[in-house]
Every structure is written in structure tokens, then in C-alpha cells.
Amino acid sequence: PRACRSARRATGPMARNEEKAQAMLNRFVVAKRDANRVDMTKRPYLASECEDVSHCEVYRGQILKELSKKVSLIQNEGLDEHRVRDLNDAINKLIREKGHWERQIKKLGGADHFRTAPRLFEDDAEEVVPGRGYRYFGAAKKLPGVRELFRKRAPEREKRTRFEMMKGIDADYYGYRDDDDGVLEELERAAEEGSLQQAREDWEARKAARLAAGEPADEEESDGEGDGEDARRAERFQEALPDREAIERAILEKRKREMLAMLGGGDAGGAPKHKEEGSINLVPKSW
């Protein structure tokens, strides 16, 4: 036992020195490695300052992690109003920053995340004005002043155009097929029989009144008499009209009288004696 204790005393300080040296060597190696490694913990202020695609991908992954964490936090409706507003602003800022890094990655020849990457956090987000960029997440959509913006208005009734109204018009609208069911036909038959009965009664009443007054019994007879008188009157009128030859003779006689009156010839009346009575009677006196 004494030998062991003496050996332990002899090797104890040496072991501690070796451990210290090993520890110092490890720290030196780690420090050297960290000195040669790019610090990825702090993102550049501008995405355009990074010229390495792999570094851009790392920074984009950091932004996605922060986004996921903040979107999960903002779902808690028990948070204070100012805390919810700060979280919503930070989320929108991270989304814009993610877009900058994705554009830089595409510019450097990397993947096109705008086309290939899934649309994250868009199912929970809502925009007041679509396409303007600012979105509300989680409890931010129920903040005072924001809730009213997302309240859906009652849809206004749109006035139909003439074309839309004409699309619903068919043969039924104009009544072309009203008698297909047989109901209208029965009603028309009953109405027709009633009209005929009423017309028959009126005709019999007028006939009885004419017989009592001594007039012809039938209306057709009285109408025939009137038509015959009109025909005789038209014939007399046609007979009284002069024909073409009589008109020409009358015009010729009138011109002769005018010429004789201008030359001072003829009798006192200015009318020749050889005029035919038939031609004079066939023209009006004013000629």
C-alpha cells in the first residue's frame, strides 16, 4: 500500500499537467477552427451582401424557424394587445426578409423558391387589401379595429341585364302551351257556350222589338236594302260624270269662246249657236 500511495503521488501532478495541456490544445484547436469559420449567427443587414448560395440558404432557414416560432406564439388569444401587434409586425417583417433572401438565391443561380417552395403560413393569414403585403395572423385578426375590416358585408343585389332576363323566356312565357294540360280548353268551351247563348238571346230580343215596330224581321234584309240604295246612288253618280270626249269638247268650246271674246266676234252672249246640247249638259256649268 505504501508503494501504491508513493506511485500515486509521483504520477498525480504529471497527469494533471497532461490533462491541462490536452485541454489547452483542445481550446486552441476549437479557437482556430472558429476563427476560420464564417460567423453564421448574425444575418447580414442586406441580402445582396451575401455572395454564397449556401450561406443564403442557411439564413433563409433561420428566418423560417423564427417565422414558425412567432406564428405559433401569435395563436394565443390570451396575449396582450400590444404583444399581439408586435408579433404581427415582426412576422410581416420576416416574410419580407425571406423574400429578399429568396430573390438573392435565385440571382446567384440557386433554387427558385418562389415557384417550388410551399406557401407557408398563408392559410392562417388574411389581407385587408389583397396584394398589398401586410397580413394579419392568429389573434391579430381579432384586434379592435381589425375585426371590423374582415367583417363581410351583405352582398348587394345586382340588377339583371336585359340579356339575362331574356334567357329565361320561352314559349310558356308567351302562353303558347297553356292549353296543353286541357284545363284551359274546358274553361274556353264553357265561356264560348255562355257567349253564344247570350248573343242568341240578344238577337231574339232585337227581332221581337223590330217586329213590334213593323220593321223587317231580319237584320240582313234591312242591311240589303241599304246596300241596294247605295249601289243605285253610285250608279247615278257614275252616269252624271262626263266621259273623256265630252271633257275635250267642253275644253275646246271654252277656248273658242275666249278667243272670240278677245277678237270681239260672236254674239252678245259670246257663245256659239252650233253647240250640242248633249255635250253642254254633260259638263258642269262652271266650265
PDB file of N, CA and C in Angstrom, residues 162-213:
ATOM      1  N   ARG A 162     -80.764  42.961 -69.562  1.00  0.00           N
ATOM      2  CA  ARG A 162     -81.840  42.529 -70.459  1.00  0.00           C
ATOM      3  C   ARG A 162     -81.527  41.157 -71.060  1.00  0.00           C
ATOM      4  N   PHE A 163     -80.263  40.904 -71.319  1.00  0.00           N
ATOM      5  CA  PHE A 163     -79.878  39.603 -71.867  1.00  0.00           C
ATOM      6  C   PHE A 163     -80.164  38.486 -70.872  1.00  0.00           C
ATOM      7  N   GLU A 164     -79.869  38.711 -69.588  1.00  0.00           N
ATOM      8  CA  GLU A 164     -80.123  37.686 -68.585  1.00  0.00           C
ATOM      9  C   GLU A 164     -81.610  37.431 -68.412  1.00  0.00           C
ATOM     10  N   MET A 165     -82.425  38.482 -68.511  1.00  0.00           N
ATOM     11  CA  MET A 165     -83.868  38.282 -68.403  1.00  0.00           C
ATOM     12  C   MET A 165     -84.432  37.528 -69.611  1.00  0.00           C
ATOM     13  N   MET A 166     -83.882  37.795 -70.788  1.00  0.00           N
ATOM     14  CA  MET A 166     -84.388  37.121 -71.984  1.00  0.00           C
ATOM     15  C   MET A 166     -84.004  35.656 -72.018  1.00  0.00           C
ATOM     16  N   LYS A 167     -82.954  35.253 -71.273  1.00  0.00           N
ATOM     17  CA  LYS A 167     -82.564  33.850 -71.273  1.00  0.00           C
ATOM     18  C   LYS A 167     -83.627  32.961 -70.630  1.00  0.00           C
ATOM     19  N   GLY A 168     -84.435  33.500 -69.724  1.00  0.00           N
ATOM     20  CA  GLY A 168     -85.452  32.697 -69.068  1.00  0.00           C
ATOM     21  C   GLY A 168     -86.805  32.736 -69.735  1.00  0.00           C
ATOM     22  N   ILE A 169     -86.907  33.368 -70.887  1.00  0.00           N
ATOM     23  CA  ILE A 169     -88.184  33.484 -71.593  1.00  0.00           C
ATOM     24  C   ILE A 169     -88.278  32.377 -72.634  1.00  0.00           C
ATOM     25  N   ASP A 170     -89.376  31.637 -72.597  1.00  0.00           N
ATOM     26  CA  ASP A 170     -89.602  30.566 -73.560  1.00  0.00           C
ATOM     27  C   ASP A 170     -91.050  30.634 -74.034  1.00  0.00           C
ATOM     28  N   ALA A 171     -91.521  29.526 -74.619  1.00  0.00           N
ATOM     29  CA  ALA A 171     -92.888  29.505 -75.157  1.00  0.00           C
ATOM     30  C   ALA A 171     -93.931  29.627 -74.057  1.00  0.00           C
ATOM     31  N   ASP A 172     -93.626  29.124 -72.866  1.00  0.00           N
ATOM     32  CA  ASP A 172     -94.590  29.237 -71.763  1.00  0.00           C
ATOM     33  C   ASP A 172     -94.825  30.688 -71.363  1.00  0.00           C
ATOM     34  N   TYR A 173     -93.787  31.528 -71.494  1.00  0.00           N
ATOM     35  CA  TYR A 173     -93.932  32.939 -71.121  1.00  0.00           C
ATOM     36  C   TYR A 173     -94.980  33.631 -71.997  1.00  0.00           C
ATOM     37  N   TYR A 174     -95.014  33.286 -73.283  1.00  0.00           N
ATOM     38  CA  TYR A 174     -95.976  33.890 -74.200  1.00  0.00           C
ATOM     39  C   TYR A 174     -97.304  33.149 -74.252  1.00  0.00           C
ATOM     40  N   GLY A 175     -97.453  32.084 -73.498  1.00  0.00           N
ATOM     41  CA  GLY A 175     -98.720  31.383 -73.421  1.00  0.00           C
ATOM     42  C   GLY A 175     -99.008  30.464 -74.582  1.00  0.00           C
ATOM     43  N   TYR A 176     -97.954  30.003 -75.280  1.00  0.00           N
ATOM     44  CA  TYR A 176     -98.180  29.140 -76.430  1.00  0.00           C
ATOM     45  C   TYR A 176     -98.604  27.734 -76.024  1.00  0.00           C
ATOM     46  N   ARG A 177     -98.295  27.312 -74.826  1.00  0.00           N
ATOM     47  CA  ARG A 177     -98.615  25.948 -74.403  1.00  0.00           C
ATOM     48  C   ARG A 177     -99.546  25.926 -73.192  1.00  0.00           C
ATOM     49  N   ASP A 178    -100.380  26.940 -73.092  1.00  0.00           N
ATOM     50  CA  ASP A 178    -101.297  26.989 -71.948  1.00  0.00           C
ATOM     51  C   ASP A 178    -102.397  25.944 -72.037  1.00  0.00           C
ATOM     52  N   ASP A 179    -102.778  25.539 -73.257  1.00  0.00           N
ATOM     53  CA  ASP A 179    -103.884  24.602 -73.409  1.00  0.00           C
ATOM     54  C   ASP A 179    -103.421  23.148 -73.485  1.00  0.00           C
ATOM     55  N   ASP A 180    -102.138  22.892 -73.212  1.00  0.00           N
ATOM     56  CA  ASP A 180    -101.652  21.516 -73.274  1.00  0.00           C
ATOM     57  C   ASP A 180    -102.197  20.656 -72.139  1.00  0.00           C
ATOM     58  N   ASP A 181    -102.492  21.271 -71.004  1.00  0.00           N
ATOM     59  CA  ASP A 181    -102.963  20.488 -69.865  1.00  0.00           C
ATOM     60  C   ASP A 181    -104.460  20.189 -69.935  1.00  0.00           C
ATOM     61  N   GLY A 182    -105.204  20.801 -70.870  1.00  0.00           N
ATOM     62  CA  GLY A 182    -106.631  20.540 -71.017  1.00  0.00           C
ATOM     63  C   GLY A 182    -107.520  21.374 -70.121  1.00  0.00           C
ATOM     64  N   VAL A 183    -106.957  22.090 -69.156  1.00  0.00           N
ATOM     65  CA  VAL A 183    -107.780  22.890 -68.243  1.00  0.00           C
ATOM     66  C   VAL A 183    -108.328  24.107 -68.961  1.00  0.00           C
ATOM     67  N   LEU A 184    -107.461  24.789 -69.706  1.00  0.00           N
ATOM     68  CA  LEU A 184    -107.898  25.998 -70.393  1.00  0.00           C
ATOM     69  C   LEU A 184    -108.934  25.679 -71.469  1.00  0.00           C
ATOM     70  N   GLU A 185    -108.819  24.532 -72.107  1.00  0.00           N
ATOM     71  CA  GLU A 185    -109.780  24.170 -73.141  1.00  0.00           C
ATOM     72  C   GLU A 185    -111.193  24.016 -72.573  1.00  0.00           C
ATOM     73  N   GLU A 186    -111.324  23.397 -71.404  1.00  0.00           N
ATOM     74  CA  GLU A 186    -112.634  23.256 -70.764  1.00  0.00           C
ATOM     75  C   GLU A 186    -113.206  24.616 -70.388  1.00  0.00           C
ATOM     76  N   LEU A 187    -112.360  25.491 -69.865  1.00  0.00           N
ATOM     77  CA  LEU A 187    -112.840  26.822 -69.480  1.00  0.00           C
ATOM     78  C   LEU A 187    -113.294  27.621 -70.699  1.00  0.00           C
ATOM     79  N   GLU A 188    -112.527  27.522 -71.795  1.00  0.00           N
ATOM     80  CA  GLU A 188    -112.910  28.247 -73.002  1.00  0.00           C
ATOM     81  C   GLU A 188    -114.214  27.709 -73.587  1.00  0.00           C
ATOM     82  N   ARG A 189    -114.419  26.401 -73.531  1.00  0.00           N
ATOM     83  CA  ARG A 189    -115.647  25.825 -74.060  1.00  0.00           C
ATOM     84  C   ARG A 189    -116.866  26.313 -73.276  1.00  0.00           C
ATOM     85  N   ALA A 190    -116.730  26.349 -71.941  1.00  0.00           N
ATOM     86  CA  ALA A 190    -117.838  26.841 -71.121  1.00  0.00           C
ATOM     87  C   ALA A 190    -118.110  28.310 -71.390  1.00  0.00           C
ATOM     88  N   ALA A 191    -117.021  29.103 -71.528  1.00  0.00           N
ATOM     89  CA  ALA A 191    -117.209  30.533 -71.793  1.00  0.00           C
ATOM     90  C   ALA A 191    -117.805  30.752 -73.174  1.00  0.00           C
ATOM     91  N   GLU A 192    -117.420  29.947 -74.168  1.00  0.00           N
ATOM     92  CA  GLU A 192    -117.957  30.089 -75.513  1.00  0.00           C
ATOM     93  C   GLU A 192    -119.448  29.773 -75.548  1.00  0.00           C
ATOM     94  N   GLU A 193    -119.862  28.720 -74.859  1.00  0.00           N
ATOM     95  CA  GLU A 193    -121.285  28.388 -74.823  1.00  0.00           C
ATOM     96  C   GLU A 193    -122.089  29.498 -74.162  1.00  0.00           C
ATOM     97  N   GLY A 194    -121.555  30.068 -73.107  1.00  0.00           N
ATOM     98  CA  GLY A 194    -122.271  31.174 -72.462  1.00  0.00           C
ATOM     99  C   GLY A 194    -122.379  32.385 -73.362  1.00  0.00           C
ATOM    100  N   SER A 195    -121.293  32.690 -74.120  1.00  0.00           N
ATOM    101  CA  SER A 195    -121.332  33.838 -75.024  1.00  0.00           C
ATOM    102  C   SER A 195    -122.333  33.616 -76.153  1.00  0.00           C
ATOM    103  N   LEU A 196    -122.371  32.398 -76.693  1.00  0.00           N
ATOM    104  CA  LEU A 196    -123.329  32.106 -77.757  1.00  0.00           C
ATOM    105  C   LEU A 196    -124.771  32.209 -77.259  1.00  0.00           C
ATOM    106  N   GLN A 197    -125.042  31.715 -76.071  1.00  0.00           N
ATOM    107  CA  GLN A 197    -126.390  31.797 -75.521  1.00  0.00           C
ATOM    108  C   GLN A 197    -126.804  33.242 -75.307  1.00  0.00           C
ATOM    109  N   GLN A 198    -125.871  34.062 -74.810  1.00  0.00           N
ATOM    110  CA  GLN A 198    -126.186  35.467 -74.578  1.00  0.00           C
ATOM    111  C   GLN A 198    -126.430  36.193 -75.908  1.00  0.00           C
ATOM    112  N   ALA A 199    -125.596  35.883 -76.933  1.00  0.00           N
ATOM    113  CA  ALA A 199    -125.792  36.512 -78.241  1.00  0.00           C
ATOM    114  C   ALA A 199    -127.126  36.102 -78.853  1.00  0.00           C
ATOM    115  N   ARG A 200    -127.528  34.829 -78.670  1.00  0.00           N
ATOM    116  CA  ARG A 200    -128.799  34.362 -79.203  1.00  0.00           C
ATOM    117  C   ARG A 200    -129.974  35.078 -78.528  1.00  0.00           C
ATOM    118  N   GLU A 201    -129.895  35.244 -77.229  1.00  0.00           N
ATOM    119  CA  GLU A 201    -130.969  35.935 -76.519  1.00  0.00           C
ATOM    120  C   GLU A 201    -131.064  37.399 -76.938  1.00  0.00           C
ATOM    121  N   ASP A 202    -129.910  38.033 -77.122  1.00  0.00           N
ATOM    122  CA  ASP A 202    -129.936  39.441 -77.561  1.00  0.00           C
ATOM    123  C   ASP A 202    -130.533  39.554 -78.955  1.00  0.00           C
ATOM    124  N   TRP A 203    -130.198  38.619 -79.841  1.00  0.00           N
ATOM    125  CA  TRP A 203    -130.726  38.688 -81.204  1.00  0.00           C
ATOM    126  C   TRP A 203    -132.245  38.478 -81.205  1.00  0.00           C
ATOM    127  N   GLU A 204    -132.723  37.543 -80.414  1.00  0.00           N
ATOM    128  CA  GLU A 204    -134.169  37.328 -80.348  1.00  0.00           C
ATOM    129  C   GLU A 204    -134.884  38.546 -79.770  1.00  0.00           C
ATOM    130  N   ALA A 205    -134.291  39.212 -78.795  1.00  0.00           N
ATOM    131  CA  ALA A 205    -134.921  40.411 -78.228  1.00  0.00           C
ATOM    132  C   ALA A 205    -134.986  41.520 -79.258  1.00  0.00           C
ATOM    133  N   ARG A 206    -133.890  41.728 -80.041  1.00  0.00           N
ATOM    134  CA  ARG A 206    -133.924  42.764 -81.074  1.00  0.00           C
ATOM    135  C   ARG A 206    -134.940  42.418 -82.172  1.00  0.00           C
ATOM    136  N   LYS A 207    -135.063  41.120 -82.504  1.00  0.00           N
ATOM    137  CA  LYS A 207    -136.023  40.699 -83.528  1.00  0.00           C
ATOM    138  C   LYS A 207    -137.451  40.970 -83.085  1.00  0.00           C
ATOM    139  N   ALA A 208    -137.729  40.677 -81.818  1.00  0.00           N
ATOM    140  CA  ALA A 208    -139.081  40.941 -81.316  1.00  0.00           C
ATOM    141  C   ALA A 208    -139.376  42.424 -81.316  1.00  0.00           C
ATOM    142  N   ALA A 209    -138.388  43.238 -80.990  1.00  0.00           N
ATOM    143  CA  ALA A 209    -138.601  44.690 -80.987  1.00  0.00           C
ATOM    144  C   ALA A 209    -138.849  45.209 -82.394  1.00  0.00           C
ATOM    145  N   ARG A 210    -138.141  44.687 -83.414  1.00  0.00           N
ATOM    146  CA  ARG A 210    -138.373  45.136 -84.793  1.00  0.00           C
ATOM    147  C   ARG A 210    -139.755  44.701 -85.299  1.00  0.00           C
ATOM    148  N   LEU A 211    -140.161  43.490 -84.929  1.00  0.00           N
ATOM    149  CA  LEU A 211    -141.492  43.054 -85.349  1.00  0.00           C
ATOM    150  C   LEU A 211    -142.576  43.915 -84.727  1.00  0.00           C
ATOM    151  N   ALA A 212    -142.351  44.292 -83.483  1.00  0.00           N
ATOM    152  CA  ALA A 212    -143.342  45.161 -82.835  1.00  0.00           C
ATOM    153  C   ALA A 212    -143.378  46.533 -83.477  1.00  0.00           C
ATOM    154  N   ALA A 213    -142.266  47.003 -84.010  1.00  0.00           N
ATOM    155  CA  ALA A 213    -142.215  48.327 -84.646  1.00  0.00           C
ATOM    156  C   ALA A 213    -142.581  48.268 -86.115  1.00  0.00           C
TER     157      ALA A 213
END
